[in-house]
Short mmCIF file of C-alpha atoms in Angstrom, two decimals:
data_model
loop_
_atom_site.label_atom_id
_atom_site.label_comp_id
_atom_site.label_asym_id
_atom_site.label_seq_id
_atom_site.Cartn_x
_atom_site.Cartn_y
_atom_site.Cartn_z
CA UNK A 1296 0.00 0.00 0.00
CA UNK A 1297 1.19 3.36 -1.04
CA UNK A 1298 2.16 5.78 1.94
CA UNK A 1299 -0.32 8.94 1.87
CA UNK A 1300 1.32 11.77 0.82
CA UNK A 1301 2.53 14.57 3.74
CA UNK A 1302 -0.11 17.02 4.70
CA UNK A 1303 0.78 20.41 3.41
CA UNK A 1304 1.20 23.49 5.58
CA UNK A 1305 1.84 27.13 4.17
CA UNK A 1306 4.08 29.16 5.94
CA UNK A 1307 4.37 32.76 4.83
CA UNK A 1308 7.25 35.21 6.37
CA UNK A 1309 9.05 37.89 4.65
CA UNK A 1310 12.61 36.86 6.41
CA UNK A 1311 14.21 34.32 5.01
CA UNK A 1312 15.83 32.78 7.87
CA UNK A 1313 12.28 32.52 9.90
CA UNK A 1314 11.06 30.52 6.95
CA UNK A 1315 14.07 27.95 6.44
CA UNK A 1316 13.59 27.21 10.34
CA UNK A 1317 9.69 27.04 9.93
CA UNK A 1318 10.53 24.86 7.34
CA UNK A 1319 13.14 22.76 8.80
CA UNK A 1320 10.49 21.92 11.46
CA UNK A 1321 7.35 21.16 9.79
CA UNK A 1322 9.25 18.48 7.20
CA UNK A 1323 11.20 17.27 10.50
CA UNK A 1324 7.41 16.50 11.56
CA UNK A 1325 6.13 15.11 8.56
CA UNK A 1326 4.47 18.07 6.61
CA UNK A 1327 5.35 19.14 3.15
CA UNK A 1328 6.16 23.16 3.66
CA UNK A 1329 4.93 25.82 0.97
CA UNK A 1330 6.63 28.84 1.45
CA UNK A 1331 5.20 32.35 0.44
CA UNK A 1332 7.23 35.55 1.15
CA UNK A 1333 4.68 37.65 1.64
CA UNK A 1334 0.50 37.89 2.35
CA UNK A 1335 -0.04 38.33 -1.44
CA UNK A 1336 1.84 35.30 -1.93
CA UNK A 1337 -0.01 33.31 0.43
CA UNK A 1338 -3.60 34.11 -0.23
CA UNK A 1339 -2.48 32.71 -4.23
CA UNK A 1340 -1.15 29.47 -2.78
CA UNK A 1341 -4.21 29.37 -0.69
CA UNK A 1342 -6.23 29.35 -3.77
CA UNK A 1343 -4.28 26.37 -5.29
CA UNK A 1344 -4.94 23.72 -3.01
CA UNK A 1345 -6.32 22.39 0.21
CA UNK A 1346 -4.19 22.62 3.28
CA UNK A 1347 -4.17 20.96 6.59
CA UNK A 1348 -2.89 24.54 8.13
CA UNK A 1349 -1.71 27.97 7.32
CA UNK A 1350 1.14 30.20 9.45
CA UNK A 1351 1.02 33.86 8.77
CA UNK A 1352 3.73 36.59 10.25
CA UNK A 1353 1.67 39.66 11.04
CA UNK A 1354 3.97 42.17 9.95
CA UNK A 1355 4.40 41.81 5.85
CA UNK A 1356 4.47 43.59 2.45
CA UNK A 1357 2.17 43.69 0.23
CA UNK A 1358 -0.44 42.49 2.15
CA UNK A 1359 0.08 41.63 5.95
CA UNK A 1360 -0.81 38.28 7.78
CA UNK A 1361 -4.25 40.03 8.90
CA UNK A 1362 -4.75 41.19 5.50
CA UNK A 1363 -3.80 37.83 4.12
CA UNK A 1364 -6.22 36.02 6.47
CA UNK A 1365 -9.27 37.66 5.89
CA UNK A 1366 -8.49 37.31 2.21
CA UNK A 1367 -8.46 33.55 2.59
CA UNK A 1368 -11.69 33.30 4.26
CA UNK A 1369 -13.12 34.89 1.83
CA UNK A 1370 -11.93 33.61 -1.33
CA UNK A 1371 -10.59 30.79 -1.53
CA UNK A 1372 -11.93 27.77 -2.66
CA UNK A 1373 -9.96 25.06 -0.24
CA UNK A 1374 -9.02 26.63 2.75
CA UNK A 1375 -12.25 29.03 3.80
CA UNK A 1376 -12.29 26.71 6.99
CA UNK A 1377 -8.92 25.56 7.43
CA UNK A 1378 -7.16 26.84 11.09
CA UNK A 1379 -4.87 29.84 10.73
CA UNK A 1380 -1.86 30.63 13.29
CA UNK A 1381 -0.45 33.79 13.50
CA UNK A 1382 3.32 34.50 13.80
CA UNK A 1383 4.63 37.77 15.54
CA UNK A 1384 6.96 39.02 17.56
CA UNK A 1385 4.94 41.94 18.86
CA UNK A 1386 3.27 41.27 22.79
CA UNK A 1387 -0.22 40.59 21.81
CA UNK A 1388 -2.80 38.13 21.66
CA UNK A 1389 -5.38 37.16 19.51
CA UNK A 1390 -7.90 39.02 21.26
CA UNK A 1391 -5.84 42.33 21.21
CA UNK A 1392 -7.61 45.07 19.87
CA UNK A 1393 -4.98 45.42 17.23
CA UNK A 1394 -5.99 42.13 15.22
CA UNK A 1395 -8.92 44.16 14.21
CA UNK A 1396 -11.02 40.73 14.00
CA UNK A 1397 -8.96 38.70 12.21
CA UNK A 1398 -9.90 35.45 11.40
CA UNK A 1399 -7.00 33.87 13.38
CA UNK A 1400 -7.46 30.79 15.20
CA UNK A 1401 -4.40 30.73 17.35
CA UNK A 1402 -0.70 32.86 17.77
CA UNK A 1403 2.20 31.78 18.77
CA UNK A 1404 5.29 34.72 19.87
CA UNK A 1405 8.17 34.88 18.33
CA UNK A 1406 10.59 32.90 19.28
CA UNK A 1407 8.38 30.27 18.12
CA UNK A 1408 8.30 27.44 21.12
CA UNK A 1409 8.57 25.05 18.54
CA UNK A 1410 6.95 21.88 20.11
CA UNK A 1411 3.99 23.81 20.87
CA UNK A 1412 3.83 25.12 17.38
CA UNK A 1413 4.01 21.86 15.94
CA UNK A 1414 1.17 20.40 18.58
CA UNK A 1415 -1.38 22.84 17.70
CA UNK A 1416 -0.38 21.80 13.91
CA UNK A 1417 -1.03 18.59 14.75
CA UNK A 1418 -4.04 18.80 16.89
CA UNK A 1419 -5.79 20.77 14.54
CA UNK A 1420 -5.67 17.69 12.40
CA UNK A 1421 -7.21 15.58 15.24
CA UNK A 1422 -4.08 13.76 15.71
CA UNK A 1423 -3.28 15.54 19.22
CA UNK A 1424 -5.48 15.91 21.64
CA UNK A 1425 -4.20 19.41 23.43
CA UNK A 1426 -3.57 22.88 22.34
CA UNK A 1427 -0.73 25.06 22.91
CA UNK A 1428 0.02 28.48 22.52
CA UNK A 1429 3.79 29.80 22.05
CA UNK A 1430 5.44 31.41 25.40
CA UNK A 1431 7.05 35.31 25.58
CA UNK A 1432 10.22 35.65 25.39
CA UNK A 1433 12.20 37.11 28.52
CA UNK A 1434 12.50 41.09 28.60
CA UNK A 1435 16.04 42.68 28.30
CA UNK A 1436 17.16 45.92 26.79
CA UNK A 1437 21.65 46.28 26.04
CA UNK A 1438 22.73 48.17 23.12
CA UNK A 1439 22.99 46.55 19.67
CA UNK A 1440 26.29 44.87 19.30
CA UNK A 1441 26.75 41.28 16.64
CA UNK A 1442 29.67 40.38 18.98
CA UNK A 1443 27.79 40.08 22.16
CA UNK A 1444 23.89 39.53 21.57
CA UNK A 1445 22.09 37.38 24.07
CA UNK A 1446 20.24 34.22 21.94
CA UNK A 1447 17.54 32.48 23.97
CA UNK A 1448 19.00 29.07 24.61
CA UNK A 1449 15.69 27.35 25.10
CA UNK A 1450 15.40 27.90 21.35
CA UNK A 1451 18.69 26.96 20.33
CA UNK A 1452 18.42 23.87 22.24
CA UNK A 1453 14.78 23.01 20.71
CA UNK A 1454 16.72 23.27 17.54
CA UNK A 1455 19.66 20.88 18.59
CA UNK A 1456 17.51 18.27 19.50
CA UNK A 1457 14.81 18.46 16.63
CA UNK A 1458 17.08 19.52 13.53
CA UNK A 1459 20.33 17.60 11.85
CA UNK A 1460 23.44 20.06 12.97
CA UNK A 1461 23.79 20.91 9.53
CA UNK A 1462 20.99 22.69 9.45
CA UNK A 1463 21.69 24.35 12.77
CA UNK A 1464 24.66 25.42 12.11
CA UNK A 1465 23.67 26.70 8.75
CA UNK A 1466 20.97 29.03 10.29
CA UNK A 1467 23.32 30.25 12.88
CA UNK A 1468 25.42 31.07 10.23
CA UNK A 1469 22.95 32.66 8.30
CA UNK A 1470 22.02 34.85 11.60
CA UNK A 1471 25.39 36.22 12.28
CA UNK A 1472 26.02 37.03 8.72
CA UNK A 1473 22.75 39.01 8.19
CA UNK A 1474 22.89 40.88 11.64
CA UNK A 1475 26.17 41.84 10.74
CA UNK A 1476 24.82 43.01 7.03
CA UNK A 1477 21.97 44.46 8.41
CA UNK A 1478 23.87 46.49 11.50
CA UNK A 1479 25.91 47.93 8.54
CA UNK A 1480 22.91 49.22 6.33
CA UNK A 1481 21.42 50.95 9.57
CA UNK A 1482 24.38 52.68 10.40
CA UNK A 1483 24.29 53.55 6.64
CA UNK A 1484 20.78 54.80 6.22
CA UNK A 1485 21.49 56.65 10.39
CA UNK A 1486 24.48 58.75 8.39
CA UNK A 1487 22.45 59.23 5.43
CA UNK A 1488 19.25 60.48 7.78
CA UNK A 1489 17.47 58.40 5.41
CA UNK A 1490 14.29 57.28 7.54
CA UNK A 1491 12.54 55.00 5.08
CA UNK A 1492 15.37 52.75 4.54
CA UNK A 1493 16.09 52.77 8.50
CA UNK A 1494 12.83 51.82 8.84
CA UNK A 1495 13.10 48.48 6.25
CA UNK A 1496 16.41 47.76 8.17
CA UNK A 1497 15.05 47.54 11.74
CA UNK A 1498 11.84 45.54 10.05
CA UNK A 1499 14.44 43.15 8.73
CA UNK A 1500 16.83 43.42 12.28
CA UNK A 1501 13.29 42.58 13.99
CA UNK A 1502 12.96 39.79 11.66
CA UNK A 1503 16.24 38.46 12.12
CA UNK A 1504 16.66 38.64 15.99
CA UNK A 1505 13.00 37.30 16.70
CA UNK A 1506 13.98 33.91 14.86
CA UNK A 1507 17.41 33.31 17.31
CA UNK A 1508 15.17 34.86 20.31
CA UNK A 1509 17.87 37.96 20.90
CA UNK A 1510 15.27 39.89 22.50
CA UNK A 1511 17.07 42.85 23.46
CA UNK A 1512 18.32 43.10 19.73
CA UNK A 1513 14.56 42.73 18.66
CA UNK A 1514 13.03 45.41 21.34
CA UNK A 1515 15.92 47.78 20.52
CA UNK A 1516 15.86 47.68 16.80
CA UNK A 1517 12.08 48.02 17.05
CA UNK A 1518 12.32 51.23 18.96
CA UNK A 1519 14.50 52.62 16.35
CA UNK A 1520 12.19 51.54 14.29
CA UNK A 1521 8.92 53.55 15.59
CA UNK A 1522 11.27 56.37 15.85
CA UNK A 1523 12.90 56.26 12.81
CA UNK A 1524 11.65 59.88 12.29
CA UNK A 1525 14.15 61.39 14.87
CA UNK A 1526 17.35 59.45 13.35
#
């Protein structure tokens, strides 16, 4: 008897490193990942198929997870029904005023716990019996600095023990090279006084530090990055 083919689950992020660990994880657990990069992106994969579930980051282009939800619900033809998780790395829950109604069935906070992402995944599916929602990170506040940011080890150790080292290491890799890229564009666009592209860079810094669970990088680049205007 042929094996059923793996469920698929669409992921979409706009940071490239959130979406090869989202990745990593779901086909570790036996789904077959579709990656969008944005909400546009996601609402036309949502149209091509049915899926068993669908992860959205809130804060996109084009169209934003929020944006991309409500879209789904209503139009697409396979996936009006199916359970959509939230990914952010912003303090709030699904009842927060600020999802405006979304049609969001669950959020987890970036840094994704990873086993309790992958639970609700699987529950939602009826093949686990409990829900779980994603913990908050702890609070901290240093300066930015690549040579000294403090990574949540909870998350690196949920990696460790659910991903090949390869892959690990690979995504550390990727981290310290883009927070080192990025760092450089800021102080760029800081000497330049040029607010817009400040702005994308702390986006992308908030991207990149919510994945590793630097927190202190993430709440201090997105501070600069609501105050952009006074650079």
């Amino acid at each position: 008897m042929n094996a059923s083919p793996p469920k698929a689950v669409l992921i979409a992020d706009d940071d490239p490193t959130n979406r090869e660990l989202v990745e990593a994880f779901l086909m570790k657990s036996g789904y077959r990942a579709i990656v969008a990069t944005n909400g546009e992106e996601a609402v036309q994969h949502a149209n091509q198929e049915p899926l068993h579930a669908i992860l959205l980051d809130i804060s996109m282009p084009v169209l934003d997870g929020k944006q991309a939800a409500r879209l789904i619900r209503e139009l697409s033809a396979h996936n009006k029904e199916t359970p959509i998780a939230a990914l952010t790395a912003y303090q709030i829950t699904v009842d927060d005023p600020t999802m405006s109604g979304a049609p969001i069935n669950a959020l987890f906070r970036k840094p994704v716990d990873w086993a309790a992402l992958i639970d609700w995944i699987n529950a939602v599916g009826g093949e686990m019996a409990n829900n779980a929602l994603a913990t908050s990170a702890e609070n901290a506040a240093p300066e930015i600095d690549e040579n000294a940011v403090e990574i949540n080890q909870t998350i690196i150790m949920q990696m460790r023990d659910s991903l090949p080292a390869d892959t690990v290491m690979r995504l550390y890799s990727r981290f310290q090279q883009d927070l080192a890229a990025r760092l450089a564009e800021l102080d760029q666009a800081i000497a330049d006084q040029d607010i817009e592209q400040a702005r994308k860079t702390t986006h992308a810094l908030c991207g990149i530090a919510s994945a590793f669970g630097a927190v202190s990088l993430e709440q201090h680049a997105r501070h600069l990055h609501n105050h952009a205007d006074q650079i």
